[in-house]
Amino acid sequence: AQSVTQPDIHITVSEGASLELRCNYSYGATPYLFWYVQSPGQGLQLLLKYFSGDTLVQGIKGFEAEFKRSQSSFNLRKPSVHWSDAAEYFCAVVSATSGTYKYIFGTGTRLKVLA
Amino acid sequence: DTAVSQTPKYLVTQMGNDKSIKCEQNLGHDTMYWYKQDSKKFLKIMFSYNNKELIINETVPNRFSPKSPDKAHLNLHINSLELGDSAVYFCASSPGGELFFGEGSRLTVL
């Protein structure tokens, strides 16, 4: 069965420091992968997505992610974190069966940013 | 204009009551979803409709009944509410790529 693992429940970084959030997936075929961000009391906003092609994907707010098939990973990175990046981050994979898309989310990583 | 809108945003009710959450999207997408987010932030898919047809029905108690009067609307009705139903319920729509989420409806069952 398809699954997504985010090994880090909480991560704390200082403002201006670099960030990497880990995501591992389990999927038989070529996966469609996503990173979403959820600010407190808000819905989820798409940061970036990978469907095919270049394995380094650029997203909004200065985020990027790299798809590594050999490691079944899709880690999210940002070179310099801003205080406004504090939020919950979700990695997701979509499985497509007969045209039905089912999105499976990881358990999330809560990012705290120190001033 | 809000792309995916849910009402109400907050809902507080007693155990045993019946309540509904409404969702509307103006993006022209054919597919809509309901997700439940528990207190640990875990997102679990509940239902999905494609052009008014139920296509995903996860292991959800029969007390939960989705209804899609047209492809722009997907409502969720919950009968005989239980304490464990307390959560944030998210509606989302999709053109077949990414999901577009509403802001969520926080349900508290007392």
PDB file of C-alpha atoms in Angstrom:
ATOM      1  CA  ALA A   1       0.000   0.000   0.000  1.00  0.00           C
ATOM      2  CA  GLN A   2       1.100   3.532  -0.647  1.00  0.00           C
ATOM      3  CA  SER A   3       2.376   5.482   2.332  1.00  0.00           C
ATOM      4  CA  VAL A   4       4.272   8.597   3.278  1.00  0.00           C
ATOM      5  CA  THR A   5       6.618   8.936   6.236  1.00  0.00           C
ATOM      6  CA  GLN A   6       7.796  12.166   7.754  1.00  0.00           C
ATOM      7  CA  PRO A   7      10.333  11.085  10.374  1.00  0.00           C
ATOM      8  CA  ASP A   8      10.539  14.418  12.197  1.00  0.00           C
ATOM      9  CA  ILE A   9       7.504  15.458  14.221  1.00  0.00           C
ATOM     10  CA  HIS A  10       9.067  18.728  15.341  1.00  0.00           C
ATOM     11  CA  ILE A  11      11.961  20.759  14.000  1.00  0.00           C
ATOM     12  CA  THR A  12      13.330  23.989  15.447  1.00  0.00           C
ATOM     13  CA  VAL A  13      15.655  26.261  13.524  1.00  0.00           C
ATOM     14  CA  SER A  14      16.934  29.785  13.988  1.00  0.00           C
ATOM     15  CA  GLU A  15      15.786  32.499  11.650  1.00  0.00           C
ATOM     16  CA  GLY A  16      18.198  32.737   8.737  1.00  0.00           C
ATOM     17  CA  ALA A  17      19.356  29.139   9.071  1.00  0.00           C
ATOM     18  CA  SER A  18      18.852  26.543   6.384  1.00  0.00           C
ATOM     19  CA  LEU A  19      16.076  23.981   6.589  1.00  0.00           C
ATOM     20  CA  GLU A  20      15.529  20.451   5.382  1.00  0.00           C
ATOM     21  CA  LEU A  21      12.329  18.501   6.075  1.00  0.00           C
ATOM     22  CA  ARG A  22      12.419  14.814   5.305  1.00  0.00           C
ATOM     23  CA  CYS A  23       9.820  12.799   3.432  1.00  0.00           C
ATOM     24  CA  ASN A  24       9.948   9.159   2.389  1.00  0.00           C
ATOM     25  CA  TYR A  25       7.290   7.481   0.319  1.00  0.00           C
ATOM     26  CA  SER A  26       6.247   3.992  -0.592  1.00  0.00           C
ATOM     27  CA  TYR A  27       4.718   3.645  -4.042  1.00  0.00           C
ATOM     28  CA  GLY A  28       5.101   1.046  -6.759  1.00  0.00           C
ATOM     29  CA  ALA A  29       5.031   3.277  -9.808  1.00  0.00           C
ATOM     30  CA  THR A  30       6.363   6.753 -10.496  1.00  0.00           C
ATOM     31  CA  PRO A  31       4.846   8.851  -7.750  1.00  0.00           C
ATOM     32  CA  TYR A  32       3.206  12.218  -7.889  1.00  0.00           C
ATOM     33  CA  LEU A  33       4.562  14.059  -4.839  1.00  0.00           C
ATOM     34  CA  PHE A  34       3.557  17.229  -3.056  1.00  0.00           C
ATOM     35  CA  TRP A  35       4.507  19.456  -0.164  1.00  0.00           C
ATOM     36  CA  TYR A  36       1.806  21.478   1.570  1.00  0.00           C
ATOM     37  CA  VAL A  37       2.056  24.045   4.364  1.00  0.00           C
ATOM     38  CA  GLN A  38      -0.581  24.698   7.003  1.00  0.00           C
ATOM     39  CA  SER A  39      -0.434  27.848   9.095  1.00  0.00           C
ATOM     40  CA  PRO A  40      -2.360  27.848  12.397  1.00  0.00           C
ATOM     41  CA  GLY A  41      -6.108  27.907  11.850  1.00  0.00           C
ATOM     42  CA  GLN A  42      -5.724  27.765   8.089  1.00  0.00           C
ATOM     43  CA  GLY A  43      -6.210  25.284   5.311  1.00  0.00           C
ATOM     44  CA  LEU A  44      -3.366  23.654   3.429  1.00  0.00           C
ATOM     45  CA  GLN A  45      -1.492  25.561   0.753  1.00  0.00           C
ATOM     46  CA  LEU A  46       0.525  23.892  -1.967  1.00  0.00           C
ATOM     47  CA  LEU A  47       4.245  24.689  -1.826  1.00  0.00           C
ATOM     48  CA  LEU A  48       5.401  22.564  -4.751  1.00  0.00           C
ATOM     49  CA  LYS A  49       4.748  19.377  -6.661  1.00  0.00           C
ATOM     50  CA  TYR A  50       6.635  16.750  -8.637  1.00  0.00           C
ATOM     51  CA  PHE A  51       5.055  14.810 -11.473  1.00  0.00           C
ATOM     52  CA  SER A  52       7.960  14.086 -13.790  1.00  0.00           C
ATOM     53  CA  GLY A  53      11.036  15.647 -15.395  1.00  0.00           C
ATOM     54  CA  ASP A  54      13.619  17.651 -13.482  1.00  0.00           C
ATOM     55  CA  THR A  55      14.025  16.073 -10.064  1.00  0.00           C
ATOM     56  CA  LEU A  56      14.754  19.425  -8.403  1.00  0.00           C
ATOM     57  CA  VAL A  57      11.492  21.289  -8.069  1.00  0.00           C
ATOM     58  CA  GLN A  58      11.115  24.942  -7.208  1.00  0.00           C
ATOM     59  CA  GLY A  59       8.109  26.134  -5.244  1.00  0.00           C
ATOM     60  CA  ILE A  60       6.647  29.219  -3.677  1.00  0.00           C
ATOM     61  CA  LYS A  61       8.138  31.168  -0.754  1.00  0.00           C
ATOM     62  CA  GLY A  62      11.683  30.145  -1.689  1.00  0.00           C
ATOM     63  CA  PHE A  63      11.182  26.414  -1.073  1.00  0.00           C
ATOM     64  CA  GLU A  64      12.563  23.616  -3.226  1.00  0.00           C
ATOM     65  CA  ALA A  65      12.421  19.834  -3.071  1.00  0.00           C
ATOM     66  CA  GLU A  66      14.441  17.074  -4.645  1.00  0.00           C
ATOM     67  CA  PHE A  67      13.005  13.770  -5.809  1.00  0.00           C
ATOM     68  CA  LYS A  68      15.403  10.874  -5.294  1.00  0.00           C
ATOM     69  CA  ARG A  69      13.983   7.635  -6.617  1.00  0.00           C
ATOM     70  CA  SER A  70      16.863   5.530  -5.262  1.00  0.00           C
ATOM     71  CA  GLN A  71      16.114   6.728  -1.739  1.00  0.00           C
ATOM     72  CA  SER A  72      12.314   7.002  -2.141  1.00  0.00           C
ATOM     73  CA  SER A  73      12.625  10.517  -0.794  1.00  0.00           C
ATOM     74  CA  PHE A  74      11.253  13.952  -1.553  1.00  0.00           C
ATOM     75  CA  ASN A  75      12.900  16.279   0.955  1.00  0.00           C
ATOM     76  CA  LEU A  76      11.931  19.916   1.265  1.00  0.00           C
ATOM     77  CA  ARG A  77      14.606  22.570   1.613  1.00  0.00           C
ATOM     78  CA  LYS A  78      14.951  26.278   2.124  1.00  0.00           C
ATOM     79  CA  PRO A  79      18.320  28.066   2.302  1.00  0.00           C
ATOM     80  CA  SER A  80      17.277  30.762   4.778  1.00  0.00           C
ATOM     81  CA  VAL A  81      14.229  30.419   7.008  1.00  0.00           C
ATOM     82  CA  HIS A  82      12.027  33.384   7.906  1.00  0.00           C
ATOM     83  CA  TRP A  83       9.957  33.647  11.095  1.00  0.00           C
ATOM     84  CA  SER A  84       6.808  33.499   8.961  1.00  0.00           C
ATOM     85  CA  ASP A  85       7.750  29.975   7.850  1.00  0.00           C
ATOM     86  CA  ALA A  86       6.710  28.590  11.241  1.00  0.00           C
ATOM     87  CA  ALA A  87       3.885  26.202  10.396  1.00  0.00           C
ATOM     88  CA  GLU A  88       3.000  22.548   9.882  1.00  0.00           C
ATOM     89  CA  TYR A  89       4.395  20.943   6.740  1.00  0.00           C
ATOM     90  CA  PHE A  90       2.860  17.932   5.025  1.00  0.00           C
ATOM     91  CA  CYS A  91       4.296  15.679   2.373  1.00  0.00           C
ATOM     92  CA  ALA A  92       1.811  13.791   0.199  1.00  0.00           C
ATOM     93  CA  VAL A  93       1.730  11.192  -2.548  1.00  0.00           C
ATOM     94  CA  VAL A  94      -1.148  10.532  -4.876  1.00  0.00           C
ATOM     95  CA  SER A  95      -2.048   7.106  -6.102  1.00  0.00           C
ATOM     96  CA  ALA A  96      -4.031   6.917  -9.318  1.00  0.00           C
ATOM     97  CA  THR A  97      -6.219   3.910  -9.996  1.00  0.00           C
ATOM     98  CA  SER A  98      -8.557   3.897 -12.987  1.00  0.00           C
ATOM     99  CA  GLY A  99      -8.579   7.667 -13.058  1.00  0.00           C
ATOM    100  CA  THR A 100      -9.309   7.977  -9.333  1.00  0.00           C
ATOM    101  CA  TYR A 101      -6.756  10.075  -7.470  1.00  0.00           C
ATOM    102  CA  LYS A 102      -6.269   9.316  -3.794  1.00  0.00           C
ATOM    103  CA  TYR A 103      -4.004  11.689  -1.893  1.00  0.00           C
ATOM    104  CA  ILE A 104      -2.139  10.199   1.057  1.00  0.00           C
ATOM    105  CA  PHE A 105      -0.535  12.530   3.561  1.00  0.00           C
ATOM    106  CA  GLY A 106       2.336  12.106   5.970  1.00  0.00           C
ATOM    107  CA  THR A 107       1.842  12.874   9.636  1.00  0.00           C
ATOM    108  CA  GLY A 108       3.344  16.331   9.284  1.00  0.00           C
ATOM    109  CA  THR A 109       6.374  18.168  10.637  1.00  0.00           C
ATOM    110  CA  ARG A 110       5.879  21.173  12.870  1.00  0.00           C
ATOM    111  CA  LEU A 111       8.460  23.868  12.226  1.00  0.00           C
ATOM    112  CA  LYS A 112       9.359  26.329  14.926  1.00  0.00           C
ATOM    113  CA  VAL A 113      11.549  29.322  14.077  1.00  0.00           C
ATOM    114  CA  LEU A 114      13.622  31.039  16.733  1.00  0.00           C
ATOM    115  CA  ALA A 115      14.260  34.761  16.443  1.00  0.00           C
TER     116      ALA A 115
ATOM    117  CA  ASP B   1     -13.244  35.213  -4.424  1.00  0.00           C
ATOM    118  CA  THR B   2     -12.690  32.179  -2.238  1.00  0.00           C
ATOM    119  CA  ALA B   3     -11.885  29.154  -4.391  1.00  0.00           C
ATOM    120  CA  VAL B   4     -13.029  26.459  -1.919  1.00  0.00           C
ATOM    121  CA  SER B   5     -15.345  27.688   0.810  1.00  0.00           C
ATOM    122  CA  GLN B   6     -16.731  25.779   3.775  1.00  0.00           C
ATOM    123  CA  THR B   7     -19.488  26.688   6.185  1.00  0.00           C
ATOM    124  CA  PRO B   8     -19.632  26.846   9.089  1.00  0.00           C
ATOM    125  CA  LYS B   9     -16.042  27.485  10.125  1.00  0.00           C
ATOM    126  CA  TYR B  10     -16.783  26.540  13.733  1.00  0.00           C
ATOM    127  CA  LEU B  11     -19.394  24.156  15.060  1.00  0.00           C
ATOM    128  CA  VAL B  12     -19.991  23.290  18.712  1.00  0.00           C
ATOM    129  CA  THR B  13     -22.680  20.760  19.504  1.00  0.00           C
ATOM    130  CA  GLN B  14     -23.813  18.094  21.947  1.00  0.00           C
ATOM    131  CA  MET B  15     -23.335  14.363  21.613  1.00  0.00           C
ATOM    132  CA  GLY B  16     -26.159  12.701  19.741  1.00  0.00           C
ATOM    133  CA  ASN B  17     -27.003  15.707  17.594  1.00  0.00           C
ATOM    134  CA  ASP B  18     -26.963  15.775  13.791  1.00  0.00           C
ATOM    135  CA  LYS B  19     -24.981  18.422  11.917  1.00  0.00           C
ATOM    136  CA  SER B  20     -23.976  19.334   8.381  1.00  0.00           C
ATOM    137  CA  ILE B  21     -20.983  21.051   6.830  1.00  0.00           C
ATOM    138  CA  LYS B  22     -21.270  22.587   3.400  1.00  0.00           C
ATOM    139  CA  CYS B  23     -18.566  22.994   0.781  1.00  0.00           C
ATOM    140  CA  GLU B  24     -18.551  24.882  -2.494  1.00  0.00           C
ATOM    141  CA  GLN B  25     -15.806  25.340  -5.079  1.00  0.00           C
ATOM    142  CA  ASN B  26     -15.758  27.843  -7.920  1.00  0.00           C
ATOM    143  CA  LEU B  27     -12.717  26.397  -9.682  1.00  0.00           C
ATOM    144  CA  GLY B  28     -14.634  24.242 -12.124  1.00  0.00           C
ATOM    145  CA  HIS B  29     -13.008  21.053 -10.826  1.00  0.00           C
ATOM    146  CA  ASP B  30     -14.755  17.732 -11.305  1.00  0.00           C
ATOM    147  CA  THR B  31     -13.443  16.059  -8.156  1.00  0.00           C
ATOM    148  CA  MET B  32     -14.053  16.998  -4.536  1.00  0.00           C
ATOM    149  CA  TYR B  33     -12.910  15.457  -1.268  1.00  0.00           C
ATOM    150  CA  TRP B  34     -13.557  15.426   2.453  1.00  0.00           C
ATOM    151  CA  TYR B  35     -10.621  14.987   4.813  1.00  0.00           C
ATOM    152  CA  LYS B  36     -10.629  14.700   8.604  1.00  0.00           C
ATOM    153  CA  GLN B  37      -7.752  16.200  10.584  1.00  0.00           C
ATOM    154  CA  ASP B  38      -7.496  14.958  14.143  1.00  0.00           C
ATOM    155  CA  SER B  39      -5.928  16.644  17.149  1.00  0.00           C
ATOM    156  CA  LYS B  40      -2.504  15.306  16.142  1.00  0.00           C
ATOM    157  CA  LYS B  41      -2.851  16.972  12.746  1.00  0.00           C
ATOM    158  CA  PHE B  42      -3.167  13.656  10.921  1.00  0.00           C
ATOM    159  CA  LEU B  43      -5.102  14.054   7.655  1.00  0.00           C
ATOM    160  CA  LYS B  44      -7.284  11.130   6.693  1.00  0.00           C
ATOM    161  CA  ILE B  45      -9.322  10.908   3.532  1.00  0.00           C
ATOM    162  CA  MET B  46     -12.995  10.214   4.038  1.00  0.00           C
ATOM    163  CA  PHE B  47     -14.792  10.571   0.722  1.00  0.00           C
ATOM    164  CA  SER B  48     -14.288  11.688  -2.834  1.00  0.00           C
ATOM    165  CA  TYR B  49     -16.799  12.557  -5.521  1.00  0.00           C
ATOM    166  CA  ASN B  50     -16.189  12.966  -9.224  1.00  0.00           C
ATOM    167  CA  ASN B  51     -18.890  14.897 -11.042  1.00  0.00           C
ATOM    168  CA  LYS B  52     -21.489  13.975  -8.389  1.00  0.00           C
ATOM    169  CA  GLU B  53     -20.486  10.297  -8.302  1.00  0.00           C
ATOM    170  CA  LEU B  54     -18.960   8.736  -5.186  1.00  0.00           C
ATOM    171  CA  ILE B  55     -15.557   7.311  -6.109  1.00  0.00           C
ATOM    172  CA  ILE B  56     -13.748   6.983  -2.782  1.00  0.00           C
ATOM    173  CA  ASN B  57     -15.396   5.839   0.418  1.00  0.00           C
ATOM    174  CA  GLU B  58     -12.880   5.031   3.104  1.00  0.00           C
ATOM    175  CA  THR B  59     -13.681   3.157   6.279  1.00  0.00           C
ATOM    176  CA  VAL B  60     -15.984   5.776   7.700  1.00  0.00           C
ATOM    177  CA  PRO B  61     -18.938   5.088  10.041  1.00  0.00           C
ATOM    178  CA  ASN B  62     -22.336   5.070   8.380  1.00  0.00           C
ATOM    179  CA  ARG B  63     -23.220   8.087  10.494  1.00  0.00           C
ATOM    180  CA  PHE B  64     -21.258  10.138   7.953  1.00  0.00           C
ATOM    181  CA  SER B  65     -23.090  10.738   4.704  1.00  0.00           C
ATOM    182  CA  PRO B  66     -21.740  12.915   1.899  1.00  0.00           C
ATOM    183  CA  LYS B  67     -24.011  14.477  -0.671  1.00  0.00           C
ATOM    184  CA  SER B  68     -23.075  16.158  -3.921  1.00  0.00           C
ATOM    185  CA  PRO B  69     -26.021  17.992  -5.516  1.00  0.00           C
ATOM    186  CA  ASP B  70     -23.766  19.176  -8.342  1.00  0.00           C
ATOM    187  CA  LYS B  71     -20.075  19.055  -9.113  1.00  0.00           C
ATOM    188  CA  ALA B  72     -19.427  22.387  -7.407  1.00  0.00           C
ATOM    189  CA  HIS B  73     -20.865  21.310  -4.058  1.00  0.00           C
ATOM    190  CA  LEU B  74     -20.031  18.531  -1.627  1.00  0.00           C
ATOM    191  CA  ASN B  75     -21.771  18.510   1.734  1.00  0.00           C
ATOM    192  CA  LEU B  76     -21.115  16.322   4.747  1.00  0.00           C
ATOM    193  CA  HIS B  77     -23.883  15.276   7.095  1.00  0.00           C
ATOM    194  CA  ILE B  78     -23.086  13.606  10.389  1.00  0.00           C
ATOM    195  CA  ASN B  79     -25.721  11.798  12.449  1.00  0.00           C
ATOM    196  CA  SER B  80     -25.622  10.955  16.147  1.00  0.00           C
ATOM    197  CA  LEU B  81     -22.424  12.851  16.828  1.00  0.00           C
ATOM    198  CA  GLU B  82     -19.866  11.276  19.150  1.00  0.00           C
ATOM    199  CA  LEU B  83     -16.979  12.766  21.117  1.00  0.00           C
ATOM    200  CA  GLY B  84     -14.509  11.165  18.715  1.00  0.00           C
ATOM    201  CA  ASP B  85     -15.976  13.120  15.820  1.00  0.00           C
ATOM    202  CA  SER B  86     -14.354  16.272  17.178  1.00  0.00           C
ATOM    203  CA  ALA B  87     -11.861  17.325  14.526  1.00  0.00           C
ATOM    204  CA  VAL B  88     -11.249  19.767  11.733  1.00  0.00           C
ATOM    205  CA  TYR B  89     -12.937  18.719   8.518  1.00  0.00           C
ATOM    206  CA  PHE B  90     -11.387  19.909   5.269  1.00  0.00           C
ATOM    207  CA  CYS B  91     -13.038  20.056   1.909  1.00  0.00           C
ATOM    208  CA  ALA B  92     -10.813  20.047  -1.165  1.00  0.00           C
ATOM    209  CA  SER B  93     -11.192  20.003  -4.911  1.00  0.00           C
ATOM    210  CA  SER B  94      -8.852  18.895  -7.667  1.00  0.00           C
ATOM    211  CA  PRO B  95      -8.559  19.060 -11.443  1.00  0.00           C
ATOM    212  CA  GLY B  96      -6.512  15.858 -11.306  1.00  0.00           C
ATOM    213  CA  GLY B  97      -3.246  17.375 -10.100  1.00  0.00           C
ATOM    214  CA  GLU B  98      -2.912  19.017  -6.751  1.00  0.00           C
ATOM    215  CA  LEU B  99      -5.580  19.520  -4.118  1.00  0.00           C
ATOM    216  CA  PHE B 100      -7.077  22.912  -3.382  1.00  0.00           C
ATOM    217  CA  PHE B 101      -8.239  23.096   0.237  1.00  0.00           C
ATOM    218  CA  GLY B 102     -10.875  25.048   2.034  1.00  0.00           C
ATOM    219  CA  GLU B 103     -10.041  26.661   5.359  1.00  0.00           C
ATOM    220  CA  GLY B 104     -11.589  23.877   7.379  1.00  0.00           C
ATOM    221  CA  SER B 105     -14.551  23.458   9.690  1.00  0.00           C
ATOM    222  CA  ARG B 106     -13.697  22.835  13.329  1.00  0.00           C
ATOM    223  CA  LEU B 107     -16.271  20.547  14.916  1.00  0.00           C
ATOM    224  CA  THR B 108     -16.358  20.243  18.701  1.00  0.00           C
ATOM    225  CA  VAL B 109     -18.652  17.651  20.245  1.00  0.00           C
ATOM    226  CA  LEU B 110     -19.386  18.125  23.954  1.00  0.00           C
TER     227      LEU B 110
END
